[in-house]
Coordinates of C-alpha atoms and ligand atoms in Angstrom, one line a residue:
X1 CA -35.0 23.7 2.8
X2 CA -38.2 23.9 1.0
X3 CA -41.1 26.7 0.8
X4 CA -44.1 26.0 2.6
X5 CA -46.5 24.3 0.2
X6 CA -44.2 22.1 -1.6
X7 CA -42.8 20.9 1.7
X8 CA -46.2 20.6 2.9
X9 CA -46.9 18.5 -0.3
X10 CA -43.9 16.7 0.5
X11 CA -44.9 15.8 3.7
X12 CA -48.3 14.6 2.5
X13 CA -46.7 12.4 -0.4
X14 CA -44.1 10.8 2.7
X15 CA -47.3 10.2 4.9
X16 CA -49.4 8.8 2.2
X17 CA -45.8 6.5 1.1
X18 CA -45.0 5.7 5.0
X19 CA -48.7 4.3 5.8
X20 CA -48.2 1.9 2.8
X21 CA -44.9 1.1 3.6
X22 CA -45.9 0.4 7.1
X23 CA -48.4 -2.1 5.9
X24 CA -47.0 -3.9 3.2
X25 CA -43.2 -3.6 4.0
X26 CA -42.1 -7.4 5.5
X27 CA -40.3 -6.4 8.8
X28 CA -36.6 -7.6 9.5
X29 CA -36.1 -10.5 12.3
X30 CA -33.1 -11.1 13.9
X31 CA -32.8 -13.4 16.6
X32 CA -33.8 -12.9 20.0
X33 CA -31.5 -12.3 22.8
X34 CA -32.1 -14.9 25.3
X35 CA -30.0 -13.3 28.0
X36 CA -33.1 -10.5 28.4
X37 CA -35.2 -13.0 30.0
X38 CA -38.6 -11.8 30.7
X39 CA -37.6 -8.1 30.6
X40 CA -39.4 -8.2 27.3
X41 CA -42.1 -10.5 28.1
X42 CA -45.4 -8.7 26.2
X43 CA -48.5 -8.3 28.8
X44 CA -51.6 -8.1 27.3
X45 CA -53.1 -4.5 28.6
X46 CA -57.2 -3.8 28.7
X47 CA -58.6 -1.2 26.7
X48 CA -58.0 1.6 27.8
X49 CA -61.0 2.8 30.4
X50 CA -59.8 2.0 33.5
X51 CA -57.7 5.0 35.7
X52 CA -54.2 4.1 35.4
X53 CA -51.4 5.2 37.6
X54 CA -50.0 7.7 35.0
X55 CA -53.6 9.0 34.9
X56 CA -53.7 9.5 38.8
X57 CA -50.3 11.0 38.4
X58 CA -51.3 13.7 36.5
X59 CA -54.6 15.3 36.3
X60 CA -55.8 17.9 34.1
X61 CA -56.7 20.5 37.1
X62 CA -52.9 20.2 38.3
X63 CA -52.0 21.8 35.4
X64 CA -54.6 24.7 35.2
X65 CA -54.4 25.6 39.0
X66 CA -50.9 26.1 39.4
X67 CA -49.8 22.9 41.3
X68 CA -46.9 22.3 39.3
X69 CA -46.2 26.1 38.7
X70 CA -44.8 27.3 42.2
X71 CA -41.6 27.1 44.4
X72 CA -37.9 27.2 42.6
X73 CA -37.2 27.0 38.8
X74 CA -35.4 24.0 38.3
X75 CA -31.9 24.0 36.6
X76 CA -33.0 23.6 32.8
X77 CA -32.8 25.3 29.9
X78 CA -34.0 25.6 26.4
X79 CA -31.7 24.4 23.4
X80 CA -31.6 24.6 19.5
X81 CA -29.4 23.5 17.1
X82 CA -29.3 25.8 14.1
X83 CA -28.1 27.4 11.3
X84 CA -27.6 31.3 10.6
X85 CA -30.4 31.3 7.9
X86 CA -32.9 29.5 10.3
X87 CA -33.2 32.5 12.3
X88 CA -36.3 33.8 11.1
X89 CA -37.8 30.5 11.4
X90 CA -36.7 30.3 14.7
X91 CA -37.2 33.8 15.8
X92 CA -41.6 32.4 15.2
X93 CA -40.5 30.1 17.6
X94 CA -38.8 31.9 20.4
X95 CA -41.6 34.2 20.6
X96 CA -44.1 31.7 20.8
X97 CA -42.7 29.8 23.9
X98 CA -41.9 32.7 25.5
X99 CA -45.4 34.1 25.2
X100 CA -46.8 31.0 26.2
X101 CA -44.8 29.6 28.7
X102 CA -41.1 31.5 29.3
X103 CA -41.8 34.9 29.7
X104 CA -42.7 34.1 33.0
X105 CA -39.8 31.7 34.1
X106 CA -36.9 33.2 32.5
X107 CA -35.5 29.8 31.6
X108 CA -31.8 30.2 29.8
X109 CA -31.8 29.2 26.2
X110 CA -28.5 27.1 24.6
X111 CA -27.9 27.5 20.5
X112 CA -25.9 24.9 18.9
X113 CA -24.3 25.5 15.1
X114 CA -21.9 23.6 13.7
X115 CA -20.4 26.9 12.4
X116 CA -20.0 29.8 14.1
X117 CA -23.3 31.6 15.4
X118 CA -23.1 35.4 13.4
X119 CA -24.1 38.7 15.3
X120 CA -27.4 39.0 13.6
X121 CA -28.6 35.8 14.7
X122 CA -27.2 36.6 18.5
X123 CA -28.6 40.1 18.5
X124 CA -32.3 38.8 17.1
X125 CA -32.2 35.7 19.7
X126 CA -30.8 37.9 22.2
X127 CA -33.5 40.3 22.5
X128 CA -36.2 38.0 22.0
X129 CA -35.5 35.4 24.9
X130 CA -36.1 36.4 28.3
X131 CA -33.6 34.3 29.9
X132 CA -29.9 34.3 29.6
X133 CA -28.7 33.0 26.1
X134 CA -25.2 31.3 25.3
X135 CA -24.3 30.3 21.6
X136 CA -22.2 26.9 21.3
X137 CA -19.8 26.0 18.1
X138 CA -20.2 22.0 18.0
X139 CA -16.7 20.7 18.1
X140 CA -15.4 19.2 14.9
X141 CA -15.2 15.5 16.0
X142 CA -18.8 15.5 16.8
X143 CA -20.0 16.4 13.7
X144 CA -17.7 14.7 11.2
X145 CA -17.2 11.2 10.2
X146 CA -15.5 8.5 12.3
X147 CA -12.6 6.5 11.2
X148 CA -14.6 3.8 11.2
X149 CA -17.3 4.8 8.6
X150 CA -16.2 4.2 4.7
X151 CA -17.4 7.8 3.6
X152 CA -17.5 5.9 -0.4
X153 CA -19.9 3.5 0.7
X154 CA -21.8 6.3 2.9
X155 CA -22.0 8.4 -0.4
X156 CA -23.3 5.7 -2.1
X157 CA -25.4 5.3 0.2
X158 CA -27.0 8.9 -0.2
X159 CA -27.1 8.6 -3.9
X160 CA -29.0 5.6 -4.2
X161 CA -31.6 7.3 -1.4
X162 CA -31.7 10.2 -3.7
X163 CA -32.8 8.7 -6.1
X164 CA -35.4 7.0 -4.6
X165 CA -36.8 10.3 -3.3
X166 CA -36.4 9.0 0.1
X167 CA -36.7 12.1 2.2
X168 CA -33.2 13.7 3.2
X169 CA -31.9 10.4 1.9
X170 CA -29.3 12.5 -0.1
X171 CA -28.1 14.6 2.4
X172 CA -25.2 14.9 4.4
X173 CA -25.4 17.2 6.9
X174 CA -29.2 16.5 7.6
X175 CA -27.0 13.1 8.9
X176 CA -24.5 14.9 11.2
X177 CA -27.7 16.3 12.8
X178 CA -29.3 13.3 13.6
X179 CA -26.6 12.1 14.7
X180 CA -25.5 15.1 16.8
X181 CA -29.0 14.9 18.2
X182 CA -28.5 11.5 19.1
X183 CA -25.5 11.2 20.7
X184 CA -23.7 14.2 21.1
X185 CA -25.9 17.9 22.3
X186 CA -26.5 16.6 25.7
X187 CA -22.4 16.3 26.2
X188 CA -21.7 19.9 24.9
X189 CA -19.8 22.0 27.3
X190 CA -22.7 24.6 27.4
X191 CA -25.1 21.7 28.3
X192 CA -23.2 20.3 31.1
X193 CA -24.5 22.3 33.9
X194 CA -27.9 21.8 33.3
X195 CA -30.3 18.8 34.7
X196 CA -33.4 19.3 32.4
X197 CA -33.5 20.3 28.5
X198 CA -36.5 21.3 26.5
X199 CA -35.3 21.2 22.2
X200 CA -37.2 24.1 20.1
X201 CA -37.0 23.8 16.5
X202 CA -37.5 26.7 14.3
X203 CA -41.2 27.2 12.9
X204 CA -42.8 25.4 15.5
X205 CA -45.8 27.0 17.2
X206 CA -47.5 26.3 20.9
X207 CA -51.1 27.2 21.1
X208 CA -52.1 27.7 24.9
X209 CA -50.9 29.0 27.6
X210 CA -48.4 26.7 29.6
X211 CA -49.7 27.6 33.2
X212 CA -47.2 25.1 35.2
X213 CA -43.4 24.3 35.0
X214 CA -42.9 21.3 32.8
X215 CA -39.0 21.1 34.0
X216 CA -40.1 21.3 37.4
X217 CA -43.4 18.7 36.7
X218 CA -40.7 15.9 35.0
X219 CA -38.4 16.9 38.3
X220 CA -40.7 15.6 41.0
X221 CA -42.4 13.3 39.3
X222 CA -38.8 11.4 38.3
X223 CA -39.8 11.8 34.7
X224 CA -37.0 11.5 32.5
X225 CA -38.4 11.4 28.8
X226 CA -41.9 13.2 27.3
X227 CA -43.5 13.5 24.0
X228 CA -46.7 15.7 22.6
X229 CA -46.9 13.6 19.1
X230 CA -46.3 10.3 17.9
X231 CA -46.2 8.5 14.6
X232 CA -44.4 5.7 12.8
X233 CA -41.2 6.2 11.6
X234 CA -40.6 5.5 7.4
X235 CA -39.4 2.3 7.4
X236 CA -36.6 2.7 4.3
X237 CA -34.6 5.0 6.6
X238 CA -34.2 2.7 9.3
X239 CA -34.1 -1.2 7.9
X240 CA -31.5 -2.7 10.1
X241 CA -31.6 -0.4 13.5
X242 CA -33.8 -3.2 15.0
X243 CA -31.1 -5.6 14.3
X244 CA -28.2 -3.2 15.9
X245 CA -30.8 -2.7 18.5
X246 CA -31.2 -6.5 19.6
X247 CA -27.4 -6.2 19.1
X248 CA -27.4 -4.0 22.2
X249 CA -29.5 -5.6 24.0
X250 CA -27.8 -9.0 24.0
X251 CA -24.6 -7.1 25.1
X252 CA -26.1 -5.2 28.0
X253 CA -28.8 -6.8 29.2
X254 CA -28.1 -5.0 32.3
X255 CA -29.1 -1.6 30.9
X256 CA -32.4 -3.1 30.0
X257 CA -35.2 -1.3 32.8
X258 CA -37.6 -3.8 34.4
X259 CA -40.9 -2.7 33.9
X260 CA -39.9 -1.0 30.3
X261 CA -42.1 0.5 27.4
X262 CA -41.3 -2.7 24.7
X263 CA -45.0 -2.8 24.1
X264 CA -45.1 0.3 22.5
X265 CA -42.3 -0.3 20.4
X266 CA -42.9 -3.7 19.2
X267 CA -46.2 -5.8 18.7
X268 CA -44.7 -9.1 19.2
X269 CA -42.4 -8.7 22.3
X270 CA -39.0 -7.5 20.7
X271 CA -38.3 -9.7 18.1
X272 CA -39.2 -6.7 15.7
X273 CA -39.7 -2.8 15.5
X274 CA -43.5 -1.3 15.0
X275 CA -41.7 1.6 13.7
X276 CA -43.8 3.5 17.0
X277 CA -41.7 6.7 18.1
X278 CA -42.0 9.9 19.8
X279 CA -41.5 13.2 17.3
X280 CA -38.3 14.5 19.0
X281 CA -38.1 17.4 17.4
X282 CA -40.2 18.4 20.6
X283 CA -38.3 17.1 23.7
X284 CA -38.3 18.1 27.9
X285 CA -36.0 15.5 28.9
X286 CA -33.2 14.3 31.9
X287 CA -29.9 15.4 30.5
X288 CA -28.5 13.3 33.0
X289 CA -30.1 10.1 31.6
X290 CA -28.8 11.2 28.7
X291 CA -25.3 11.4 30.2
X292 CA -26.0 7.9 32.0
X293 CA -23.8 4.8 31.0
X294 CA -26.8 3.3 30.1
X295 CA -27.6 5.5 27.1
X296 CA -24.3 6.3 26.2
X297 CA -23.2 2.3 25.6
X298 CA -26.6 2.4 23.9
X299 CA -25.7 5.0 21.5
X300 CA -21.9 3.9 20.8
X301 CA -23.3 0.4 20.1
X302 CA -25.6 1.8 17.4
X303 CA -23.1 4.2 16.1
X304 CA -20.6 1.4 15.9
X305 CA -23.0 -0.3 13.6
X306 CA -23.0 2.6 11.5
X307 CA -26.4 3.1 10.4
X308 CA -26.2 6.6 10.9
X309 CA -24.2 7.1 7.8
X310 CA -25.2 3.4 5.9
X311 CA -28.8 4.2 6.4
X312 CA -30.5 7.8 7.4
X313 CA -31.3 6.9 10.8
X314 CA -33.5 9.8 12.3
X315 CA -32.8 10.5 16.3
X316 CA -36.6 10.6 16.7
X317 CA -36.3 6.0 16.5
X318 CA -33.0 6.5 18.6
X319 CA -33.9 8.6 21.9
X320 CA -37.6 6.9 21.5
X321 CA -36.2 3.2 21.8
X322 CA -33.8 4.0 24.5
X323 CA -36.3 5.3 26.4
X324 CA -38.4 2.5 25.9
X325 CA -36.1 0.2 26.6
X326 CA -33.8 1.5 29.0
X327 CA -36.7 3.6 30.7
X328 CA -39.2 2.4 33.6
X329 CA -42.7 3.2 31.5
X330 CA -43.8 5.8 34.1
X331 CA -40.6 7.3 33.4
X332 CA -41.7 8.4 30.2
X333 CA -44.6 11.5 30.4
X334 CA -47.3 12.6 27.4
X335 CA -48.3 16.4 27.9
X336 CA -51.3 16.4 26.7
X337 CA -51.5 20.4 27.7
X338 CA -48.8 21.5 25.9
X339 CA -50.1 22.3 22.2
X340 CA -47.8 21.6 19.7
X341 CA -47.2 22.2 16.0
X342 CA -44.4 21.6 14.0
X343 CA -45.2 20.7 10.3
X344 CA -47.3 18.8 8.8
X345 CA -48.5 17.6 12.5
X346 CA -50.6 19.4 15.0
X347 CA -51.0 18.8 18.8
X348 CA -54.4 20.4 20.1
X349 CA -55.0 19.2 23.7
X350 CA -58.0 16.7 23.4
X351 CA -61.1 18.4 26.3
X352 CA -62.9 21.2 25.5
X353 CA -62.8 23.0 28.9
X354 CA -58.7 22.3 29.3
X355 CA -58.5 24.3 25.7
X356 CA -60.5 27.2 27.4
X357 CA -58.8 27.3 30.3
X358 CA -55.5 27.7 28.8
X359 CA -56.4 29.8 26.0
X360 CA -55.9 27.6 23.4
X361 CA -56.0 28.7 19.7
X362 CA -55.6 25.6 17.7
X363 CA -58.4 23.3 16.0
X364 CA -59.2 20.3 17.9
X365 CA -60.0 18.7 14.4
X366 CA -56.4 19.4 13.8
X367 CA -55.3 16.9 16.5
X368 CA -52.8 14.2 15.0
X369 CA -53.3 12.0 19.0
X370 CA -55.7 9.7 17.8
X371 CA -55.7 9.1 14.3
X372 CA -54.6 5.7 12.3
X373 CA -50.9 7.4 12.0
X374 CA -50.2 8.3 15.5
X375 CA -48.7 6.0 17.6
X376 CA -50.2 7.9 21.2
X377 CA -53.2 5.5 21.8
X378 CA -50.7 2.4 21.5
X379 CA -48.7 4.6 24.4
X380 CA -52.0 5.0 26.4
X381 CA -53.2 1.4 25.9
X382 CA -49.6 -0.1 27.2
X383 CA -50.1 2.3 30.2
X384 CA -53.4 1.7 31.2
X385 CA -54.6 5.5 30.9
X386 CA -57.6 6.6 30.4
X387 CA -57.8 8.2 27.2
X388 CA -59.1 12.3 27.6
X389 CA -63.3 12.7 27.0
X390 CA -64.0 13.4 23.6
X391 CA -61.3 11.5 21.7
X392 CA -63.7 10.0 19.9
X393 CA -64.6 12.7 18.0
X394 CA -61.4 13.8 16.9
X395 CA -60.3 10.5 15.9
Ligands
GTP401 N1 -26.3 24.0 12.7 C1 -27.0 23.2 11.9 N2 -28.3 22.9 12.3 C2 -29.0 22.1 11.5 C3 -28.5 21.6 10.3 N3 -29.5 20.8 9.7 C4 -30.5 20.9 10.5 N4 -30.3 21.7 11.6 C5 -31.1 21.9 12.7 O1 -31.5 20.7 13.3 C6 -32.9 20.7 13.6 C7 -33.6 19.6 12.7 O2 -33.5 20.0 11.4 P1 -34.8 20.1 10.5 O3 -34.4 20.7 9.1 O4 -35.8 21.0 11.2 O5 -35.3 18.6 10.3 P2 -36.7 18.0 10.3 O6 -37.5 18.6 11.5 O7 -36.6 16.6 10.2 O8 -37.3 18.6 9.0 P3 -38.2 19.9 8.6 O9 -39.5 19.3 8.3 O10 -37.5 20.5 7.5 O11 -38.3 20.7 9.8 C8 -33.4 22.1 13.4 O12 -33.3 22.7 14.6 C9 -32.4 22.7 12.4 O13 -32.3 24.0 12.5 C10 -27.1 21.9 9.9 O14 -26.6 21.5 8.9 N5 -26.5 22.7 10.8
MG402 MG1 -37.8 20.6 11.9

């Protein structure tokens, strides 16, 4: 990992690279399944000023008055996956949810490592979460190649990305991650007995006060899937997941929802990616969707295909076009309440009396929502939600 200003440089380069890329980068078509039918059928959606059902759904004053902050804590829990030297990073990040949000709910907290966790990072995590911790060693199989993967042409692969300074195109086990992320965390025996999982990463930072249950909001309103930021994904680390993608959904057009969220991932109605995806490295989501047959024929398709290894696939594109594909829309859930960094993008709840409310220290100018990079008003538009006051300004 990188020190803070040459990452953040890094980060500005890959922005600065990714918006030209997204512009002038020709777009991969494959054909279309026909078998979808009209599951995929673009409707044209109004700009965005009328009150839409997610908008009724949710109101700002539910989450400032408690609504969704009473009765039972649902069975959820935090998870990580980490290293032994991320601790410090994370420890920033522990404390911040849990003075924002957990230090009142006591929700359990699940680290994953690929080696075993050491007692300094169990005694620091230990003391700083308020709920019950458990430390998970990822079994071998999950984080390792499989048979059918040509680990020459992978390293290849990684060489060749290296060299064209395509970010973590040259690693290895930032690839077992993703991957793990994708496919795998969700299925570890410490995860099993939970419903709902909220992923931290280290150095991330929240900036108000959470004054309602998010597990228990995404509970009763059947949510399954949320997001705080959005953005498009660089385009060189994922050429031909669109392809393996359509792939899928000619196979099992079955798993494909009625009513799905294709409009935010594609401008033309599926026959290719907008590169649109939620930033997973914040997550509350339905473990048990993720456990479904639908996602996990989803994800063995795509890791059939190989991309994970041939390509640097992130899981940000993989959960985010599953559940726009294999998700209702109002399945899926923005929080615009919960404030959000984790670099170089910042989350600041748009509506000047919500960031008073919930004592909010972050700068709205900061907000990422509704600038040309973010993907959120494309999510807004193909939901019919009115967009918060004041965008405008922050735009
Ligand atoms: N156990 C383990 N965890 C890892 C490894 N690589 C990454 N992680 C964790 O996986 C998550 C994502 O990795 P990050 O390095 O944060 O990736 P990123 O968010 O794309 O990039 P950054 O901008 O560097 O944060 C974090 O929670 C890391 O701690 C690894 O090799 N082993
Ligand atoms: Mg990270």
């Amino acid at each position: 990992m990188s020190s803070g200003p040459v990452k953040y440089v890094r980060y500005l380069l890959f922005a600065a690279v990714g918006l030209a890329l997204f512009f002038f980068v020709s777009r991969s078509a494959i054909p279309f399944p026909e078998n979808i039918g009209s599951k995929l059928n673009p409707v044209s959606h109004k700009e965005t000023h009328s009150t839409s059902s997610q908008g009724k759904a949710a109101t700002s004053a539910e989450f400032t008055n408690g609504t969704w902050g009473s009765g039972d804590r649902v069975n959820a829990t935090f998870v990580t996956l980490a290293r032994n030297s991320d601790i410090w990073d994370l420890a920033k990040s522990i404390r911040s949810v849990e003075d924002r949000f957990n230090r009142d709910y006591h929700y359990d907290w699940v680290f994953l490592n690929d080696k075993e966790f050491d007692d300094n990072f169990k005694k620091i995590t230990t003391a700083l979460v308020s709920g019950t911790t458990h430390y998970g060693v990822i079994p071998k199989e999950h984080w390792s190649y499989p048979e059918w993967i040509d680990q020459d042409k992978a390293k290849k692969v990684r060489e060749d990305m290296g060299q064209r300074k395509i970010i973590y195109g040259d690693s290895e086990s930032y690839r077992h991650m993703c991957r793990y992320e994708s496919g795998f965390f969700f299925r570890h025996p410490l995860m099993l007995n939970y419903e709902f999982y909220w992923r931290v990463e280290p150095s991330i930072e929240l900036f108000c006060d959470i004054s309602f249950d998010p597990f228990r909001f995404m509970k009763e309103k059947n949510k399954k899937y949320s997001f705080v930021l959005s953005l498009y994904e660089y385009f060189d680390t994922i050429p031909t997941l669109w392809d393996s993608v359509t792939k899928f959904m000619g196979n099992h057009p079955e798993h494909i929802a009625e009513g799905n969220s294709i409009d935010f991932l594609s401008d033309d109605g599926g026959t290719t990616y907008n590169k649109c995806h939620f930033w997973s490295n914040f997550e509350i989501g339905s473990l048990e969707w993720l456990r479904s047959k639908e996602y996990l024929d989803y994800f063995e398709s795509l890791d059939r295909d190989g991309g994970f290894f041939y390509e640097r696939w992130g899981d940000a594109p993989v959960h985010s076009i599953a559940a726009g594909l294999l998700l209702k829309k109002e399945q899926i859930h923005f929080f615009n309440e919960i404030a959000y960094y984790h670099i170089p993008f910042t989350h600041c709840p748009t509506g000047e009396q919500l960031r008073l409310d919930l004592k909010c220290h972050c700068d709205p100018n900061e907000n990422f929502d509704w600038k040309g990079y973010s993907c959120t008003s494309r999510f807004f538009q193909i939901n019919d939600m009115k967009k918060p006051a004041g965008y405008e300004n922050e735009s």
